CSV table of C-alpha atoms in Angstrom, one decimal:
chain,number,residue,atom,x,y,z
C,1,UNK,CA,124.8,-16.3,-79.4
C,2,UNK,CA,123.6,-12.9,-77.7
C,3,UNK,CA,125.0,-10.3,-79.5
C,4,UNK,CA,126.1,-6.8,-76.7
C,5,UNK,CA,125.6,-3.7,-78.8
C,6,UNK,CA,127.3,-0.6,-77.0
C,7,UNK,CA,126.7,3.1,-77.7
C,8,UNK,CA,128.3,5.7,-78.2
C,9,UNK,CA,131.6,4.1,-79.1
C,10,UNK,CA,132.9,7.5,-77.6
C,11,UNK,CA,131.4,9.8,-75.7
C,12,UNK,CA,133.1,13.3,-74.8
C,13,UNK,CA,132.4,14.5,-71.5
C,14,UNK,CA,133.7,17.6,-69.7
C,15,UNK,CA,134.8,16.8,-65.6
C,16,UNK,CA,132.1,17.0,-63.5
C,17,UNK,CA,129.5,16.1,-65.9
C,18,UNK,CA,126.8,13.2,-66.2
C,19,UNK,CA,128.1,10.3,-68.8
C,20,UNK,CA,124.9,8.1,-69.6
C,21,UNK,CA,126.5,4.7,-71.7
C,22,UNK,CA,124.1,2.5,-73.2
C,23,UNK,CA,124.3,-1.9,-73.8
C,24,UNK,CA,121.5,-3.3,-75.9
C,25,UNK,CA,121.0,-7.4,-75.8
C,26,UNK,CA,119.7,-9.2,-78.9
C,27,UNK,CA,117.9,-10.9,-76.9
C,28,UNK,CA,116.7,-10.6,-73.0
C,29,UNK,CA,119.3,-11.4,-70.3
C,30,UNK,CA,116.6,-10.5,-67.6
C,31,UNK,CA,119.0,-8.8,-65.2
C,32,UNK,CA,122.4,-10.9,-65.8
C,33,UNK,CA,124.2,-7.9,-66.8
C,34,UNK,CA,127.9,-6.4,-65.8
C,35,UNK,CA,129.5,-3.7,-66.4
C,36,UNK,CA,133.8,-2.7,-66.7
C,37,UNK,CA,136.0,-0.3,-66.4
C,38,UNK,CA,139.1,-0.8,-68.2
C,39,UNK,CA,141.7,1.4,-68.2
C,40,UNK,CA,144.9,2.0,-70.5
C,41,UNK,CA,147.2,-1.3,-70.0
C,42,UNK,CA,144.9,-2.6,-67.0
C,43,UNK,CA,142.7,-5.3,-66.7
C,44,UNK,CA,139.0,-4.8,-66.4
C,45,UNK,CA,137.8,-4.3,-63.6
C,46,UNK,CA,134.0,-5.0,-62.2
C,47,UNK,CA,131.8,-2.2,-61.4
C,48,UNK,CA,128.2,-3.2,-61.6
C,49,UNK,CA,126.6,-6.6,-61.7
C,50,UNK,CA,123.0,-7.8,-62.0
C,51,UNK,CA,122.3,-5.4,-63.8
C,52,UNK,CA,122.3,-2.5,-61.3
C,53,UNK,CA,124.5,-3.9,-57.6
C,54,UNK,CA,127.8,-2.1,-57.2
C,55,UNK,CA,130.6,-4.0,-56.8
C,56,UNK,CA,132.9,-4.0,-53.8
C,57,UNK,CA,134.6,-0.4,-53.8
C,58,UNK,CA,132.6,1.4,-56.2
C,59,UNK,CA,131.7,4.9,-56.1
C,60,UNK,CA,128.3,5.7,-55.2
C,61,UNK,CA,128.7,8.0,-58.3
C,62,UNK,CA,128.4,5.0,-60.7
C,63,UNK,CA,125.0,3.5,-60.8
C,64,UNK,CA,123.5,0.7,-63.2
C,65,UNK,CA,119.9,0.4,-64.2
C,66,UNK,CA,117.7,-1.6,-67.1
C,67,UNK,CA,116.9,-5.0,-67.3
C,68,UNK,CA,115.8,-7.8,-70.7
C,69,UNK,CA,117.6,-5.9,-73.0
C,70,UNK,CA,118.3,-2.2,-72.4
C,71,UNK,CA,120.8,-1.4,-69.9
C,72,UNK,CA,122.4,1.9,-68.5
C,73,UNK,CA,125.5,2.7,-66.8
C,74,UNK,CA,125.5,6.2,-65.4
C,75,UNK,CA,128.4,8.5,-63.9
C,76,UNK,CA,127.0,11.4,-62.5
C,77,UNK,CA,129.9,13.6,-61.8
C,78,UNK,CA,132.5,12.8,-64.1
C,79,UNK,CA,136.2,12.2,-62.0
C,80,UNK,CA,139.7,12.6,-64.0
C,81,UNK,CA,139.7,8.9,-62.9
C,82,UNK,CA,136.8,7.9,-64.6
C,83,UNK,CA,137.9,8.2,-68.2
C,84,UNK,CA,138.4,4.9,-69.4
C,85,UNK,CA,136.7,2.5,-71.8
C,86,UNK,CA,133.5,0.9,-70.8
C,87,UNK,CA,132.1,-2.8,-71.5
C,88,UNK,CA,128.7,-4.3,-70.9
C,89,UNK,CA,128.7,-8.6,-70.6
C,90,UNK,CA,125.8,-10.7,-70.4
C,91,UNK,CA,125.9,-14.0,-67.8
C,92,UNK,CA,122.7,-16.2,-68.6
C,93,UNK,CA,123.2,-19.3,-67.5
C,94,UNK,CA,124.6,-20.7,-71.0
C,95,UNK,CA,127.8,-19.6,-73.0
C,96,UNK,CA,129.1,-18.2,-74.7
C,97,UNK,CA,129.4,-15.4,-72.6
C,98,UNK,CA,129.7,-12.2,-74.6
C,99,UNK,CA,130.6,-8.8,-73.8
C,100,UNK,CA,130.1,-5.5,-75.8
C,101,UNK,CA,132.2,-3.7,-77.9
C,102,UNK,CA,132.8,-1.2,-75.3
C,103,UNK,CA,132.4,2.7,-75.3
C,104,UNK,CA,135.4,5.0,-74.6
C,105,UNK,CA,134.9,7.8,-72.1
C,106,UNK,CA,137.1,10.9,-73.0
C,107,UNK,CA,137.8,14.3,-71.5
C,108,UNK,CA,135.8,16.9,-73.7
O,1,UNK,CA,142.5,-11.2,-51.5
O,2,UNK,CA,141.8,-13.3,-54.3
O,3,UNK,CA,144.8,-12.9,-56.9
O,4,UNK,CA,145.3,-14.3,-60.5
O,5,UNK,CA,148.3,-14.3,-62.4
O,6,UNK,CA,148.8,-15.8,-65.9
O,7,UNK,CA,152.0,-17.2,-67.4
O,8,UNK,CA,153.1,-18.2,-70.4
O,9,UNK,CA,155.4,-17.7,-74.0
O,10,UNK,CA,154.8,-13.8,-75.4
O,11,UNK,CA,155.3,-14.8,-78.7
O,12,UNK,CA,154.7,-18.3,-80.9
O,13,UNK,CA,154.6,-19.1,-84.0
O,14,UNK,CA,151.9,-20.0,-86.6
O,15,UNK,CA,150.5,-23.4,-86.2
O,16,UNK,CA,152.2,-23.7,-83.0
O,17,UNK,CA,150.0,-24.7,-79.8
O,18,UNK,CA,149.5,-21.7,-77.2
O,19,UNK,CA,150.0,-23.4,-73.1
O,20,UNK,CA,148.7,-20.5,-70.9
O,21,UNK,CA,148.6,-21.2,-66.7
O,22,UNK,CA,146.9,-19.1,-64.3
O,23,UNK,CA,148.1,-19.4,-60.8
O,24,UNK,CA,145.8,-18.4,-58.3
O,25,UNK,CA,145.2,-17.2,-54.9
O,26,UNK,CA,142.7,-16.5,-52.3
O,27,UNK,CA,140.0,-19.0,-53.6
O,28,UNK,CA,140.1,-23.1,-54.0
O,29,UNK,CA,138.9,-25.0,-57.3
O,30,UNK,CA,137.7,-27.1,-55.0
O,31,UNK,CA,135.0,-25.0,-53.6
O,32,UNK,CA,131.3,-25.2,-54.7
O,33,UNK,CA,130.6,-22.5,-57.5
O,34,UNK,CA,133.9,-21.7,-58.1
O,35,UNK,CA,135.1,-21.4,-61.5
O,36,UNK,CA,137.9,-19.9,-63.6
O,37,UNK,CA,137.7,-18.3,-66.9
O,38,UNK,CA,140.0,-17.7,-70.0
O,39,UNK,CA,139.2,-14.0,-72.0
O,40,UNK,CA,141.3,-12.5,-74.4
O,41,UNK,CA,141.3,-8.9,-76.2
O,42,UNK,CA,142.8,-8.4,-79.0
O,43,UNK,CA,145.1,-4.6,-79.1
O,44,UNK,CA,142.4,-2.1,-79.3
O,45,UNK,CA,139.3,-4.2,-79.6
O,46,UNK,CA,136.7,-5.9,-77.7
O,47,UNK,CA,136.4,-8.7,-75.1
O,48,UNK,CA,136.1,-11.8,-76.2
O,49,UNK,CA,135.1,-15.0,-74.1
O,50,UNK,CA,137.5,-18.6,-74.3
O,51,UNK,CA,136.6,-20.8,-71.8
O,52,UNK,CA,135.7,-21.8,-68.4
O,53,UNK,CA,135.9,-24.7,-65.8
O,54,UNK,CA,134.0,-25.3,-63.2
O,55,UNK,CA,134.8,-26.7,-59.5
O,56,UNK,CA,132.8,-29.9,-60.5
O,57,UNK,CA,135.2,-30.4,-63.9
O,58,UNK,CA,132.7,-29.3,-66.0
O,59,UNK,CA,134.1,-27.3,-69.0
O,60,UNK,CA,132.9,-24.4,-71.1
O,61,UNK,CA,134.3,-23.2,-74.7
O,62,UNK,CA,133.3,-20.4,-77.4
O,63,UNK,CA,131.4,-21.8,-80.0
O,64,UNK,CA,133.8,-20.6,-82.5
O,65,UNK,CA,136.9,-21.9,-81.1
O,66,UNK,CA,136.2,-24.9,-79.3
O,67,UNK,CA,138.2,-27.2,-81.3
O,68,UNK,CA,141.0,-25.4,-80.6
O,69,UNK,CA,140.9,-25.0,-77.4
O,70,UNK,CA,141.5,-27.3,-73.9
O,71,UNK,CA,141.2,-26.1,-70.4
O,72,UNK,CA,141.8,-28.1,-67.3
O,73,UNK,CA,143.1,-27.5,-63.5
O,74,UNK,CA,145.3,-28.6,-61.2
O,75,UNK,CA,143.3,-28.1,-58.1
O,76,UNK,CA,145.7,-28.9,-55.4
O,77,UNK,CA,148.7,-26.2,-57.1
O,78,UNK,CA,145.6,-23.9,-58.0
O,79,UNK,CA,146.7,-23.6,-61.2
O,80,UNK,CA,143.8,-23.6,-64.6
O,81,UNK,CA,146.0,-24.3,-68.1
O,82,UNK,CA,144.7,-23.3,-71.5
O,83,UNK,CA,146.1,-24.8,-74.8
O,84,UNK,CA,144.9,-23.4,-78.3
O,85,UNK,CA,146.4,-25.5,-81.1
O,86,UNK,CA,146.9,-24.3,-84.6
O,87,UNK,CA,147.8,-20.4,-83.5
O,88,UNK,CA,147.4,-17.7,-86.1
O,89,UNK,CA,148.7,-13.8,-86.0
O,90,UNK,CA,144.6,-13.4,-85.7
O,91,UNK,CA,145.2,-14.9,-82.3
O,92,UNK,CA,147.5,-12.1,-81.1
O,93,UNK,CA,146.1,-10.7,-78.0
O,94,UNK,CA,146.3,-10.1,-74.0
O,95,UNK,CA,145.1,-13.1,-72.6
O,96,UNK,CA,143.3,-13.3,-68.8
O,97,UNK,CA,141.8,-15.4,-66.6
O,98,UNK,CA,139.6,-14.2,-64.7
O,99,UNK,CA,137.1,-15.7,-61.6
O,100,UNK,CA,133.5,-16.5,-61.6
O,101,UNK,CA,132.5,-17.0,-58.0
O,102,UNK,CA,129.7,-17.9,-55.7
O,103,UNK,CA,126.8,-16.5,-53.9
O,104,UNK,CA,125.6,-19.4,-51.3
O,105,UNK,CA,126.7,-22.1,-53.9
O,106,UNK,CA,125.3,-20.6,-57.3
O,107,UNK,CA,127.6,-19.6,-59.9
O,108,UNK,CA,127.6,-15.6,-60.2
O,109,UNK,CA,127.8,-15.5,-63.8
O,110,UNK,CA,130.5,-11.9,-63.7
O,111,UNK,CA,134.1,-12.0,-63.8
O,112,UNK,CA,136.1,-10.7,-61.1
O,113,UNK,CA,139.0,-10.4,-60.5
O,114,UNK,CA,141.0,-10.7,-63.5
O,115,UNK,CA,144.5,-11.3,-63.7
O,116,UNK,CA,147.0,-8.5,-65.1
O,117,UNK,CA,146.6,-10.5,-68.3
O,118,UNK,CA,149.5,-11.5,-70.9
O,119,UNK,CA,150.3,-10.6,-74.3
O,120,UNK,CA,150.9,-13.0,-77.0
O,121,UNK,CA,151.8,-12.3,-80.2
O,122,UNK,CA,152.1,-15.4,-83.0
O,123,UNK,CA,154.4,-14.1,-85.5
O,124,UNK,CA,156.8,-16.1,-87.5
């Protein structure tokens, strides 16, 4: 099983500001990486996949990058929206299918 | 708009079996590379991956709980049902179902969208 390995497991941030989260694989997952946004009582919801494509909707403001087994999600002008917890999952072609712990955004 | 919506009992007891349906909209089972997942989450922790089935029948489970766990469709009331026998208060969590689609026939690998999700609590 690929183990997800998220960090920070918070990260303070003032509005406005540049959040940089970070997912590590165990092992490479060449570019078969998405990224969440989950919000208090919501679902998640998709933001980035392969590694770096927005999803349908998403701010240009959130932007993915990395590939094997570093990975970066990046918000580059923090929104009062935007504060939420965050969670990396791999998708190679066998499960399981494993997601990171997640990191929580909050307002500084 | 492709909707999911899961169903089922909030709270069971211990050693009971779980029955969960997602009813879905938007998409068809029977389409190539589509596929419907089962993910739960625990209060306040982490993701964690159940299951899958495929639009072929084929059938996915966690490593750790795959002999506890079933999942099958009903493709023509778009409906995928998850049973987990032998539930434990470790089990309380909001479950979802959640879609893996298709990009020109081959299976995307993310999840989106994701039902609202439903909690379930096993508590005697």
């Amino acid at each position: 099983e690929i183990v997800m390995t998220q960090s920070p497991a918070t990260l303070s941030v003032s509005p406005g500001e540049r959040a940089t989260l970070s997912c590590r694989a165990s092992q490479s997952v060449s570019s078969n990486l998405a990224w969440y946004q989950q919000k208090p009582g919501q679902a998640p919801r998709l933001l980035i996949y392969d590694a770096s494509t927005r999803a349908t909707g998403i701010p240009a403001r959130f932007s993915g990058s990395g590939s094997a087994t570093e990975f970066t999600l990046t918000i580059s002008s923090l929104q009062s929206e935007d504060f939420a917890v965050y969670f990396c999952q791999h998708y190679i072609k066998w499960p399981p299918w494993t997601f990171g712990q997640g990191t929580k955004v909050e307002i500084k | 708009q492709v909707t999911l919506r899961e169903s089922g009992p909030a709270l069971v007891k211990p050693t009971q079996t779980l029955t969960l349906t997602c009813s879905f909209s938007g998409f068809s089972l029977n389409t190539s590379g589509m596929c419907v997942n089962w993910i739960r989450q625990p209060p306040g922790k982490a993701l964690e991956w159940l299951a899958r089935i495929d639009w072929d029948d084929d059938k996915y489970y966690s490593t750790s709980l795959e002999t506890r766990l079933t999942i099958s469709k009903d493709t023509s009331n778009n409906q995928v049902v998850l049973t987990m026998t032998n539930m434990d208060p470790v089990d309380t969590a909001t479950y979802y179902c959640a879609r893996t689609g298709t990009i020109s026939g081959v299976v995307t690998g993310w999840f989106d969208p994701w039902g609202q999700g439903i909690l379930v609590t096993v508590s005697s």
